[in-house]
CSV table of N, CA and C in Angstrom, one decimal:
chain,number,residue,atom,x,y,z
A,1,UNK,N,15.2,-7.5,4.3
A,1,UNK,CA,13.9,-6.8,4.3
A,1,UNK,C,13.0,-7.4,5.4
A,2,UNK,N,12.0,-6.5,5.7
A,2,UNK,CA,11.3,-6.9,7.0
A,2,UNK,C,10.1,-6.3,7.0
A,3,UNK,N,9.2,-7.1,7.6
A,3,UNK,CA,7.5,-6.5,7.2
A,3,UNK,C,7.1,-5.9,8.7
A,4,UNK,N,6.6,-5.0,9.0
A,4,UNK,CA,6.4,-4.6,9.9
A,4,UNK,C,4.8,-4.0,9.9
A,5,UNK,N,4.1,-3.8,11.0
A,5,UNK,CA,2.5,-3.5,10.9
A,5,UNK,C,2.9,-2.1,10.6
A,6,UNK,N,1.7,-1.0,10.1
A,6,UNK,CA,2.1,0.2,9.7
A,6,UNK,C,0.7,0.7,10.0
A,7,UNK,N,0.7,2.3,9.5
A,7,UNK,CA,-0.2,2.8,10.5
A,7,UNK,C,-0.3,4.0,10.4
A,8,UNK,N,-1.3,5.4,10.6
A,8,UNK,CA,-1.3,6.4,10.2
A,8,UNK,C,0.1,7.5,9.5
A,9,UNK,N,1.0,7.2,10.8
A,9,UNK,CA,2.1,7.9,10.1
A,9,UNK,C,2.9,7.6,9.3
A,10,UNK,N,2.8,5.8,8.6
A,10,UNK,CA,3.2,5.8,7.5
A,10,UNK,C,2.7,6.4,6.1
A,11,UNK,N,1.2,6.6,6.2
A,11,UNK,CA,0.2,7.1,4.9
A,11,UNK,C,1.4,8.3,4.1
A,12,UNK,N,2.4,9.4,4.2
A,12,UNK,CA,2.7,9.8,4.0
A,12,UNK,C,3.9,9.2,2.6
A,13,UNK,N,4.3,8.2,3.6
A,13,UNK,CA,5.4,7.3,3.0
A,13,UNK,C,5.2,6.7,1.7
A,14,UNK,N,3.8,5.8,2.3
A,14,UNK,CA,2.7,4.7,1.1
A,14,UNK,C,2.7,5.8,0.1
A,15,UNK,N,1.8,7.0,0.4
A,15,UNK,CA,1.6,7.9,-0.8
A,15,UNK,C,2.5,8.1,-1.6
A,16,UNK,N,4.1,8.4,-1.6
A,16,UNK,CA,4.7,8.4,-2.2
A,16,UNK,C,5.1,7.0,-3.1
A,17,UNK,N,5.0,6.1,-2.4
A,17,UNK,CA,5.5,4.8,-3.2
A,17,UNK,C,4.3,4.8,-4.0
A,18,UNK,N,3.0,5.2,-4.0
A,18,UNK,CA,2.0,5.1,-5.1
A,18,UNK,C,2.5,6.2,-6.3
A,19,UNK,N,2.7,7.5,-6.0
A,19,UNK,CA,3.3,8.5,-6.8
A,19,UNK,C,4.6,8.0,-8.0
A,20,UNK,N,5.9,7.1,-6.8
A,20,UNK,CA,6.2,6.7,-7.5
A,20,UNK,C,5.9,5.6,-8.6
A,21,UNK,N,5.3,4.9,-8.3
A,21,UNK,CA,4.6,3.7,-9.2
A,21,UNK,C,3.8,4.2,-10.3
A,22,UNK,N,2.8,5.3,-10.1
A,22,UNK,CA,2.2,5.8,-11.1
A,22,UNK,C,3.4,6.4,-12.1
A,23,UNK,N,4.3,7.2,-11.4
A,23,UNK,CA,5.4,8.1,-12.6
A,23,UNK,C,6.2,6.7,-13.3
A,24,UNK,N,6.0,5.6,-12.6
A,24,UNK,CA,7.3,4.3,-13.6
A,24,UNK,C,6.0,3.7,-14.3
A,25,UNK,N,4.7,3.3,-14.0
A,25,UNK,CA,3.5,3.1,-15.2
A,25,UNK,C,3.5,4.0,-16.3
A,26,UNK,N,3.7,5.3,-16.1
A,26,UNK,CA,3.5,6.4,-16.5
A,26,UNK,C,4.6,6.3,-18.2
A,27,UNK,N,5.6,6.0,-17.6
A,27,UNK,CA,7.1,5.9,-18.1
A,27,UNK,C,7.1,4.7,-19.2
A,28,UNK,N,6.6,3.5,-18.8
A,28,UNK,CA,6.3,2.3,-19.5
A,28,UNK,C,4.8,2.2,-20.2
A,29,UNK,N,4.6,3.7,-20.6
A,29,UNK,CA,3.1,3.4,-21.6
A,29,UNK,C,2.0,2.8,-20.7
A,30,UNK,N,1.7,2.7,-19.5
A,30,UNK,CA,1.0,2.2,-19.0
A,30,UNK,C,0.4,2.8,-18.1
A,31,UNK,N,-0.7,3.9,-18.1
A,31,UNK,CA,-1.5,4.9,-17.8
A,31,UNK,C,-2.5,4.0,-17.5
A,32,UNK,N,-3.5,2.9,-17.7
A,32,UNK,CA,-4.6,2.6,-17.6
A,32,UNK,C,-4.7,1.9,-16.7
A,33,UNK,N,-3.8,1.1,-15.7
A,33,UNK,CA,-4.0,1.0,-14.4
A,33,UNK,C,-4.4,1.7,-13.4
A,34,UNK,N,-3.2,2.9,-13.0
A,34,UNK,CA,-3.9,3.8,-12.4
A,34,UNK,C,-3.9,5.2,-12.9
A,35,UNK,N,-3.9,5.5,-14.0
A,35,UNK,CA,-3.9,7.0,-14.6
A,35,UNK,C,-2.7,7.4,-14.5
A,36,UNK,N,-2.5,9.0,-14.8
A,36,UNK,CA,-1.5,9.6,-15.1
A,36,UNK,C,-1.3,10.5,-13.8
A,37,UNK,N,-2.4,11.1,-12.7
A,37,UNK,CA,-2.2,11.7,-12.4
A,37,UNK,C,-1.8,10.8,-10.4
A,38,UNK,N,-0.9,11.9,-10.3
A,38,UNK,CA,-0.5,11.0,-8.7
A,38,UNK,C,-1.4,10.9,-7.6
A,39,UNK,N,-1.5,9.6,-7.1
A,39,UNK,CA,-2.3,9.5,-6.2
A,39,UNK,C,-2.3,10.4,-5.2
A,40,UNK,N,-1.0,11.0,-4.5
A,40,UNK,CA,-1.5,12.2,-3.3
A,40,UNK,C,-2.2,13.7,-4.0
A,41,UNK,N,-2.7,13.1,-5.2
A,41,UNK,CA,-3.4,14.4,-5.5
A,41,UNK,C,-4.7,14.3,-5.7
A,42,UNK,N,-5.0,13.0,-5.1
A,42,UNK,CA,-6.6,12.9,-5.5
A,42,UNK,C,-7.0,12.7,-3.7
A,43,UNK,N,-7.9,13.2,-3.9
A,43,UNK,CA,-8.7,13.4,-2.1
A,43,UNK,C,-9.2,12.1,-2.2
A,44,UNK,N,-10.0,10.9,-3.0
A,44,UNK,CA,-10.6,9.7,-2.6
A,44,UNK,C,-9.2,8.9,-2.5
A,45,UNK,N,-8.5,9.0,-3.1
A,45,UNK,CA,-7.3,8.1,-3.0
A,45,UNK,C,-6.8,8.2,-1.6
A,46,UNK,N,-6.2,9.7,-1.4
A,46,UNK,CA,-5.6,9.1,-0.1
A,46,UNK,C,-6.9,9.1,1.1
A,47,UNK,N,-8.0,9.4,1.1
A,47,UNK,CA,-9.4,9.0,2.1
A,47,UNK,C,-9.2,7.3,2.1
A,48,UNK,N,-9.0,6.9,0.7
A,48,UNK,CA,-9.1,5.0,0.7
A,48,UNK,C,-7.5,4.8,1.8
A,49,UNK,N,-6.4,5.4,1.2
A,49,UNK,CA,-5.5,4.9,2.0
A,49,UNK,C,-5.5,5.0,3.4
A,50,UNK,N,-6.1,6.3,3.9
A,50,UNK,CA,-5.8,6.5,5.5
A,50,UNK,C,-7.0,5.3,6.2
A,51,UNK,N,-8.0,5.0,5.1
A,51,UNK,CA,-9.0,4.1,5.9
A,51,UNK,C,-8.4,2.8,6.1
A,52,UNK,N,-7.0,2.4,4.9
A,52,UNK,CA,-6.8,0.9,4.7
A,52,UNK,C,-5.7,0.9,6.6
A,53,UNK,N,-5.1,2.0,6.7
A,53,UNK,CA,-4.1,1.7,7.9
A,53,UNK,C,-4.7,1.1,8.9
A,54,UNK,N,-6.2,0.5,9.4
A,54,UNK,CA,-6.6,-0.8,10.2
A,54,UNK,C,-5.7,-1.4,10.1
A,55,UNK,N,-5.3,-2.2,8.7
A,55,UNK,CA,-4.8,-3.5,8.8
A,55,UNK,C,-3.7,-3.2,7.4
A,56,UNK,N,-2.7,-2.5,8.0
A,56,UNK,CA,-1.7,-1.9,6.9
A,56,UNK,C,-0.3,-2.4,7.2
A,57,UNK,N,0.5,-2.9,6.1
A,57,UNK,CA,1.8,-4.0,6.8
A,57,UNK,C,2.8,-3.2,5.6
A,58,UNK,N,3.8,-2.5,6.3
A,58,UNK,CA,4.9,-1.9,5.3
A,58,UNK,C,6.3,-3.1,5.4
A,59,UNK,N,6.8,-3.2,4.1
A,59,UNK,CA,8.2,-3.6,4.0
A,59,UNK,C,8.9,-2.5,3.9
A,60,UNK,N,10.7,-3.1,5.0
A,60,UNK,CA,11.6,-2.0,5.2
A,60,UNK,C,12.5,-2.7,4.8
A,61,UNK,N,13.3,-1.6,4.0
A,61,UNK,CA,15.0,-2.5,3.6
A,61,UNK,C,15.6,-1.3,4.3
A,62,UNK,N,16.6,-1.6,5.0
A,62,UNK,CA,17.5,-0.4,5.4
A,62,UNK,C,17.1,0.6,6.1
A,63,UNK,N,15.8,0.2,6.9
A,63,UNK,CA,15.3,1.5,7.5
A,63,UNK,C,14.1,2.2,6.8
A,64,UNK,N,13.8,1.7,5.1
A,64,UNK,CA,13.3,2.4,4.1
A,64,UNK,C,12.1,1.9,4.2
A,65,UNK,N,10.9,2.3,4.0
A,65,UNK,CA,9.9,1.8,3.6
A,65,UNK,C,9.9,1.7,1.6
A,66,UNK,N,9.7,0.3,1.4
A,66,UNK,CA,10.2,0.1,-0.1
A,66,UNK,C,8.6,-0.9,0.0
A,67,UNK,N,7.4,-1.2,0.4
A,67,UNK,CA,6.7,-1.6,0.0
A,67,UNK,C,5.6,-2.0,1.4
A,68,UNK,N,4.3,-1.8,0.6
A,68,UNK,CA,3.1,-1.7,1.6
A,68,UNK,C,1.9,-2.5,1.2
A,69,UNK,N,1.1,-3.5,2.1
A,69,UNK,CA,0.2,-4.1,1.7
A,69,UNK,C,-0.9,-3.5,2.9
A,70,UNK,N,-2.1,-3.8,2.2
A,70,UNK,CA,-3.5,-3.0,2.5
A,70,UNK,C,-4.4,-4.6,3.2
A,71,UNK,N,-4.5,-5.1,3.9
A,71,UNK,CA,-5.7,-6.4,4.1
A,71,UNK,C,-7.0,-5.5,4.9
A,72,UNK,N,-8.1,-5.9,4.0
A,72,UNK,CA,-9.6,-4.8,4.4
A,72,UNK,C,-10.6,-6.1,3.4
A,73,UNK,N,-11.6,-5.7,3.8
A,73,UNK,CA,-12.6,-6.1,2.8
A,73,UNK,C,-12.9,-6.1,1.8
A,74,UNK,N,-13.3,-7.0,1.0
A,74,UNK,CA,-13.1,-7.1,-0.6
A,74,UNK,C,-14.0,-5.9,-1.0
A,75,UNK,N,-13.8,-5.0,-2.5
A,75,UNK,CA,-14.5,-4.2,-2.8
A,75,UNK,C,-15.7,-4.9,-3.5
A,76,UNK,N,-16.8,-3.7,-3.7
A,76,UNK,CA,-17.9,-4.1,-3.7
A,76,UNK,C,-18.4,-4.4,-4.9
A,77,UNK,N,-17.2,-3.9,-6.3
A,77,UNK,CA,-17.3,-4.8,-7.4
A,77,UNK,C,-16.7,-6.0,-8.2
A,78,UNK,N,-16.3,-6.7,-6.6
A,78,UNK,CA,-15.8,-7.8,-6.9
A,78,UNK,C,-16.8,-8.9,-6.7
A,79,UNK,N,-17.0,-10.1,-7.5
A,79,UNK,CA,-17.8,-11.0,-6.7
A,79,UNK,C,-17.4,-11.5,-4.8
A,80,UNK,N,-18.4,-11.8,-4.7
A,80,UNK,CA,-18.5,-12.2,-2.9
A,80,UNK,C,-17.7,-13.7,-3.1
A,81,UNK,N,-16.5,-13.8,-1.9
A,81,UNK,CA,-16.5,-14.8,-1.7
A,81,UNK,C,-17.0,-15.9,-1.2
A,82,UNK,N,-16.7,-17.1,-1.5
A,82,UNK,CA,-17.6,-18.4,-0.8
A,82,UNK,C,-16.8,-19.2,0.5
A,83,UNK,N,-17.0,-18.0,1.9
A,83,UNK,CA,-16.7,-18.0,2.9
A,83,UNK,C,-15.8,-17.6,3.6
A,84,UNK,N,-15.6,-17.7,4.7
A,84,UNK,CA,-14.0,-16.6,5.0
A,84,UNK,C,-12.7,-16.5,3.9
A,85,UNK,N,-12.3,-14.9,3.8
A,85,UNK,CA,-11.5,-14.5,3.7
A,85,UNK,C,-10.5,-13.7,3.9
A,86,UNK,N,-9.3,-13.5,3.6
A,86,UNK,CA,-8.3,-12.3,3.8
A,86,UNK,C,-8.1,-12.1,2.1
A,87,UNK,N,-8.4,-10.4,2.5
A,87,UNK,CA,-8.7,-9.9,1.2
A,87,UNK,C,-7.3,-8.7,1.1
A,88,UNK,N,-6.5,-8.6,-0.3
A,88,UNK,CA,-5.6,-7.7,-0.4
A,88,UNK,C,-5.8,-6.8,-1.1
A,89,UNK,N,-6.3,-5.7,-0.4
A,89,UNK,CA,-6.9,-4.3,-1.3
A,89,UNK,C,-6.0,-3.4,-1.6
A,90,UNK,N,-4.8,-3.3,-0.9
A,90,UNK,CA,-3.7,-2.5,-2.0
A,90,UNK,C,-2.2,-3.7,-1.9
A,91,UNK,N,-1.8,-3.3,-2.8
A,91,UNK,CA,0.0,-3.9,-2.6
A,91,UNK,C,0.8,-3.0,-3.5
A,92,UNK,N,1.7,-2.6,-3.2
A,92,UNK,CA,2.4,-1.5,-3.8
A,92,UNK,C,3.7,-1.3,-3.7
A,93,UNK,N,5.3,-2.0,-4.7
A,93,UNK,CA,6.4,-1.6,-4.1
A,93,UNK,C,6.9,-0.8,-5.1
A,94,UNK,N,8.3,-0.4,-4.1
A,94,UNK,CA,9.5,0.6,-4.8
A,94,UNK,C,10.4,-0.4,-5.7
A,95,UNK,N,10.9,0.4,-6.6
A,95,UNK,CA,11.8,-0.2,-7.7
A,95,UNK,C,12.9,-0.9,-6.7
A,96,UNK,N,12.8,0.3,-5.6
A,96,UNK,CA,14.2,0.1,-4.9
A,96,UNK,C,14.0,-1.3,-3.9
A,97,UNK,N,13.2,-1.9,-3.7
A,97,UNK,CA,12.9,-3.0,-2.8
A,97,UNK,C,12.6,-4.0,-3.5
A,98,UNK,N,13.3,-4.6,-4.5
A,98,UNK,CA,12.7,-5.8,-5.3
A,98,UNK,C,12.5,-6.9,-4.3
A,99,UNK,N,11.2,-7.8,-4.9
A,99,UNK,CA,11.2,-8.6,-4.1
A,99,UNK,C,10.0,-8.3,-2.7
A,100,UNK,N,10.0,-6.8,-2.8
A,100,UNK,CA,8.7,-6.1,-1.4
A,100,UNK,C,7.6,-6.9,-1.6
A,101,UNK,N,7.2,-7.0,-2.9
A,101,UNK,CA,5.8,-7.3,-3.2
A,101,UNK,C,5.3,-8.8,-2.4
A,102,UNK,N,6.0,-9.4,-3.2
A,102,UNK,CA,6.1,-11.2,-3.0
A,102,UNK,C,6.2,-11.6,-1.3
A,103,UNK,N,7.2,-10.7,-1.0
A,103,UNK,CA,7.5,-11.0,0.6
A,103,UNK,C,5.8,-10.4,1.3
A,104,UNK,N,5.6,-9.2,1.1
A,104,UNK,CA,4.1,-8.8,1.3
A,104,UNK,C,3.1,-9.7,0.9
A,105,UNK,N,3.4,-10.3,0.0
A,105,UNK,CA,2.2,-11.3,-0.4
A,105,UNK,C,2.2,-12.9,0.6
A,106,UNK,N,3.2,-12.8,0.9
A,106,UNK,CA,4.0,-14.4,1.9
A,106,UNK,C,3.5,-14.0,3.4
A,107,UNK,N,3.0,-12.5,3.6
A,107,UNK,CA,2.7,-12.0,5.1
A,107,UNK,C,1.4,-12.0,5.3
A,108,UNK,N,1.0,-12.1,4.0
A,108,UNK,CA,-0.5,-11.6,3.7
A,108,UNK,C,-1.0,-13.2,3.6
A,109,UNK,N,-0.6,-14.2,3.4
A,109,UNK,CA,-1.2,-15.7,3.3
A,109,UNK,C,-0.5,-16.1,4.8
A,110,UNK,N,0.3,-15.6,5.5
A,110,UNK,CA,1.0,-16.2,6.9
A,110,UNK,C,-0.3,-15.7,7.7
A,111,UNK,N,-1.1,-14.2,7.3
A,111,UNK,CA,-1.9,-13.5,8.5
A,111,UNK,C,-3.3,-14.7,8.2
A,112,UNK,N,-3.3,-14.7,6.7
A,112,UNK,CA,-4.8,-15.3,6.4
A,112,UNK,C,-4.7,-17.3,7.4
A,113,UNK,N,-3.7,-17.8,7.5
A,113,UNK,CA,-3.4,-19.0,7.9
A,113,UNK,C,-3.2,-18.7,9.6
A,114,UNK,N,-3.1,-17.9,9.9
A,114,UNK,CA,-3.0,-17.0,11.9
A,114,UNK,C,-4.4,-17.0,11.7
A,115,UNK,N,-5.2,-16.7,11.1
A,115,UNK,CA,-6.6,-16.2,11.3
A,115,UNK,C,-7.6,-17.2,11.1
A,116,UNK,N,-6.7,-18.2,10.7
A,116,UNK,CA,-8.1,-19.5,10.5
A,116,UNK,C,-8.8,-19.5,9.1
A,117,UNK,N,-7.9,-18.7,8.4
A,117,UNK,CA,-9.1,-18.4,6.9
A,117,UNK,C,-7.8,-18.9,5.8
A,118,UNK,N,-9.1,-19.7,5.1
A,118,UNK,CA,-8.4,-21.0,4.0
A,118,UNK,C,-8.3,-20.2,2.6
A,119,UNK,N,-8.7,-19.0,2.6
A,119,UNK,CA,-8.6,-17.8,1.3
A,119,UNK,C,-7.8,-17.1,1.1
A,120,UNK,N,-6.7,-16.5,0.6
A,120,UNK,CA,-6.3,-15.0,-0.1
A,120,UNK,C,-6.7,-14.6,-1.4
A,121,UNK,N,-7.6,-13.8,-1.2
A,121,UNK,CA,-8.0,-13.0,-2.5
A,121,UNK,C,-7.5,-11.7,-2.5
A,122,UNK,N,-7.2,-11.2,-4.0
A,122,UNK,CA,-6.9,-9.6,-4.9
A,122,UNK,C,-7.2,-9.8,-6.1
A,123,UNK,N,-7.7,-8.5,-6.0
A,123,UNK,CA,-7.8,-8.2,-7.7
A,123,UNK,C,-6.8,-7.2,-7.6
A,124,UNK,N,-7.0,-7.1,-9.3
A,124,UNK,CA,-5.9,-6.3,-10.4
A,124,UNK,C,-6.5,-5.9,-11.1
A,125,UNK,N,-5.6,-4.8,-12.3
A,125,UNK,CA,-5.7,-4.2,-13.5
A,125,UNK,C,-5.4,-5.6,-14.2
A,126,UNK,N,-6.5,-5.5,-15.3
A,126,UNK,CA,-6.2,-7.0,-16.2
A,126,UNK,C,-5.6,-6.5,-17.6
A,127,UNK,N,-6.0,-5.3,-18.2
A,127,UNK,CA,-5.3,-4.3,-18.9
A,127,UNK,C,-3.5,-4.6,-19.1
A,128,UNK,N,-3.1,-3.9,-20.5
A,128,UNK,CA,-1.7,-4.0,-20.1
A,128,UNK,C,-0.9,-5.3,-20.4
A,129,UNK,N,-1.8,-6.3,-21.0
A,129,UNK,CA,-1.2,-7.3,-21.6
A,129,UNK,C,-0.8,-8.4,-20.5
A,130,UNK,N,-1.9,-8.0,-19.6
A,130,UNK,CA,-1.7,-9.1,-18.5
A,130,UNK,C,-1.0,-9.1,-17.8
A,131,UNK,N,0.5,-8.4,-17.5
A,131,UNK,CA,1.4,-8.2,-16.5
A,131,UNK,C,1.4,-8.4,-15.5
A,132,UNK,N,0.1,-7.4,-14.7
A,132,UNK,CA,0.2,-7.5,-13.7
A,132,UNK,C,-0.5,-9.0,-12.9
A,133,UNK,N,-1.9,-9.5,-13.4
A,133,UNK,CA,-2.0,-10.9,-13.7
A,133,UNK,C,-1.2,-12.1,-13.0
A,134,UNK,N,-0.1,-11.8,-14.2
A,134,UNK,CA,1.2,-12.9,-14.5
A,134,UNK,C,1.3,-12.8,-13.2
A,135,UNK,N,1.9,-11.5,-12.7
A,135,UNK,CA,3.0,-11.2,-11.5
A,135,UNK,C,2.2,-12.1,-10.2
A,136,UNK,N,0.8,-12.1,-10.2
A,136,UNK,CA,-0.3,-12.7,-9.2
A,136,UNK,C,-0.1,-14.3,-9.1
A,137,UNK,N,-0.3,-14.6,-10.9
A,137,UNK,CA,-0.1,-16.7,-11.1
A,137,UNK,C,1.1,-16.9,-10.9
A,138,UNK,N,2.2,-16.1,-10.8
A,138,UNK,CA,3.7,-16.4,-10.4
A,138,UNK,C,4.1,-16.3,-8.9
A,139,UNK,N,2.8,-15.6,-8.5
A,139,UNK,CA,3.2,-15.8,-6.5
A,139,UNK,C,2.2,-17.1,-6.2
A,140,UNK,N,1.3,-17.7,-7.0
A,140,UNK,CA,0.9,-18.9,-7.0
A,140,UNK,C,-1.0,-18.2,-6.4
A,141,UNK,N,-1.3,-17.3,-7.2
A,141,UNK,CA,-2.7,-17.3,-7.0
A,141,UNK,C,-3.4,-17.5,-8.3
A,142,UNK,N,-4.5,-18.2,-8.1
A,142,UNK,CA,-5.4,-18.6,-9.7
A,142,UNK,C,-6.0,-17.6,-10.2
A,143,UNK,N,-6.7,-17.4,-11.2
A,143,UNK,CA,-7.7,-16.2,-11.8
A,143,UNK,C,-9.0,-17.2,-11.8
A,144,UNK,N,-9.7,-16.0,-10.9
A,144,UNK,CA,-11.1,-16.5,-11.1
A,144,UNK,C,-12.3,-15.7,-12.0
A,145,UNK,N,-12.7,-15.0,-11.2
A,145,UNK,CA,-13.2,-13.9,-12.0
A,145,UNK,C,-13.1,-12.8,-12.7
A,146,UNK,N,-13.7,-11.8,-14.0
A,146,UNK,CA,-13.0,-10.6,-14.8
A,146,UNK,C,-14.6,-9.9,-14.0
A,147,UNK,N,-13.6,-8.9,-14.0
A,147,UNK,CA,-15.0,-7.4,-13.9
A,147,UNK,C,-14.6,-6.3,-14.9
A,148,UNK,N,-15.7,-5.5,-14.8
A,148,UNK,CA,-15.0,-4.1,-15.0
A,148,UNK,C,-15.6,-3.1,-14.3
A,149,UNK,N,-14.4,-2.1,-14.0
A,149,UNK,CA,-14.8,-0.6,-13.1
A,149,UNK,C,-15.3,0.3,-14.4
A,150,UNK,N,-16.2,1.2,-13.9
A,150,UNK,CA,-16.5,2.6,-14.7
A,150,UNK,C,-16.3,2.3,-16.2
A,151,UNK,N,-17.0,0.5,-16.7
A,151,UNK,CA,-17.4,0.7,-18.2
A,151,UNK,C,-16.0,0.5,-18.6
A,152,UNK,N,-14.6,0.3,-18.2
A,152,UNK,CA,-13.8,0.4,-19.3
A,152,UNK,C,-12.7,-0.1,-18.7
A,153,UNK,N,-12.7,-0.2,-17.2
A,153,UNK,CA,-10.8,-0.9,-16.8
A,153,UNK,C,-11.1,-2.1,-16.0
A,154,UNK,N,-10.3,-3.1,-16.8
A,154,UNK,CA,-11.1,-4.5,-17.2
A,154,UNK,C,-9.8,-5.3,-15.3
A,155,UNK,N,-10.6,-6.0,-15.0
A,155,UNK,CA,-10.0,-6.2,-13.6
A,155,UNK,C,-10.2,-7.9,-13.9
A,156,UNK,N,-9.7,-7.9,-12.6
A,156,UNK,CA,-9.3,-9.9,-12.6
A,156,UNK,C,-9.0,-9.8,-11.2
A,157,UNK,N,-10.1,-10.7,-10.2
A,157,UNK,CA,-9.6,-11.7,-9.1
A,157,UNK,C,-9.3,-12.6,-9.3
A,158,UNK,N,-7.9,-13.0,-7.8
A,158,UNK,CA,-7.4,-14.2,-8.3
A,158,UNK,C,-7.4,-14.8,-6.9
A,159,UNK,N,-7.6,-15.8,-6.6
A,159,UNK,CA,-7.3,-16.2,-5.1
A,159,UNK,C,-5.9,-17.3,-4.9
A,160,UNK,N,-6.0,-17.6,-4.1
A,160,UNK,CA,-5.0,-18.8,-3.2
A,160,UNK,C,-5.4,-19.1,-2.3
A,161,UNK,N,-6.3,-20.8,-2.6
A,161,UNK,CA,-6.2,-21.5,-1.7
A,161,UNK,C,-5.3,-22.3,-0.4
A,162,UNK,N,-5.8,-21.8,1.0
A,162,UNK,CA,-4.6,-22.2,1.9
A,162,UNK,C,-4.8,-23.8,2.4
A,163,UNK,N,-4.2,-23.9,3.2
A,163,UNK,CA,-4.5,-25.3,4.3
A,163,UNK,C,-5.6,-24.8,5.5
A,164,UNK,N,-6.1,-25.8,5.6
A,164,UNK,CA,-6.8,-25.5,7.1
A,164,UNK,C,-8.5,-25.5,6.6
């Protein structure tokens, strides 16, 4: 598998790997991350995606795109960080690319240590019995803050402190 920079004409691709991901949440009782309905059918959704391809990094197995990371500015209902950061506003893989996520997340702390910045921050769905969370303290980032969006979908930043 291989991370490669990515870029308007992947948005096509990403969309799908979100489609897919909603229909396997979907599958596993777990609608309250990102709802039931597919991302390429919402107009703000893919407006957020085509804006994230600035700084958009796809994993390929085989030629395939099996997973995509978003680095952009932290959203604006997250607390502010306390000083430079690289912030990861989407990460998204295929069933079929085990493993996309983590290697994405290893590209995404290699770009923040190239750039002189001692931060990786994301948030998540905190919802769901913590899962997704876990998946964050098991690539070695802490939980700092809880929020919540629109009154009801309960979130968690988590950072990783770098060297430097």
């Amino acid at each position: 598998m291989i991370v490669r920079p990515g870029g308007p004409a992947d948005v096509p691709t990403v969309l799908g790997l979100l489609d897919e991901a909603v229909r396997w949440l979907v599958s596993q009782g777990r609608s309250g991350q990102w709802g039931s309905e597919p991302f390429s059918t919402n107009p703000k959704r893919v407006e957020a995606l085509e804006a994230w391809t600035d700084d958009l990094h796809v994993a390929e197995l085989d030629g395939d795109v099996v997973g995509a990371l978003a680095i952009g500015p932290a959203p604006e209902y997250v607390p502010p960080a306390v000083g430079p950061e690289v912030y990861v506003t989407a990460l998204v893989g295929s069933r079929r690319g085990r493993g996309a996520g983590r290697l994405l997340l290893a590209h995404a702390r290699a770009e923040a240590v190239r750039r002189g910045v001692d931060r990786l921050r994301v948030d998540c769905y905190a919802g769901g019995g913590g899962a997704l969370v876990g998946f964050y303290v098991s690539a070695g980032f802490t939980p700092t803050a809880t929020f919540t969006v629109e009154g009801d979908w309960p979130g968690q930043v988590l950072e990783m402190r770098l060297p430097g």
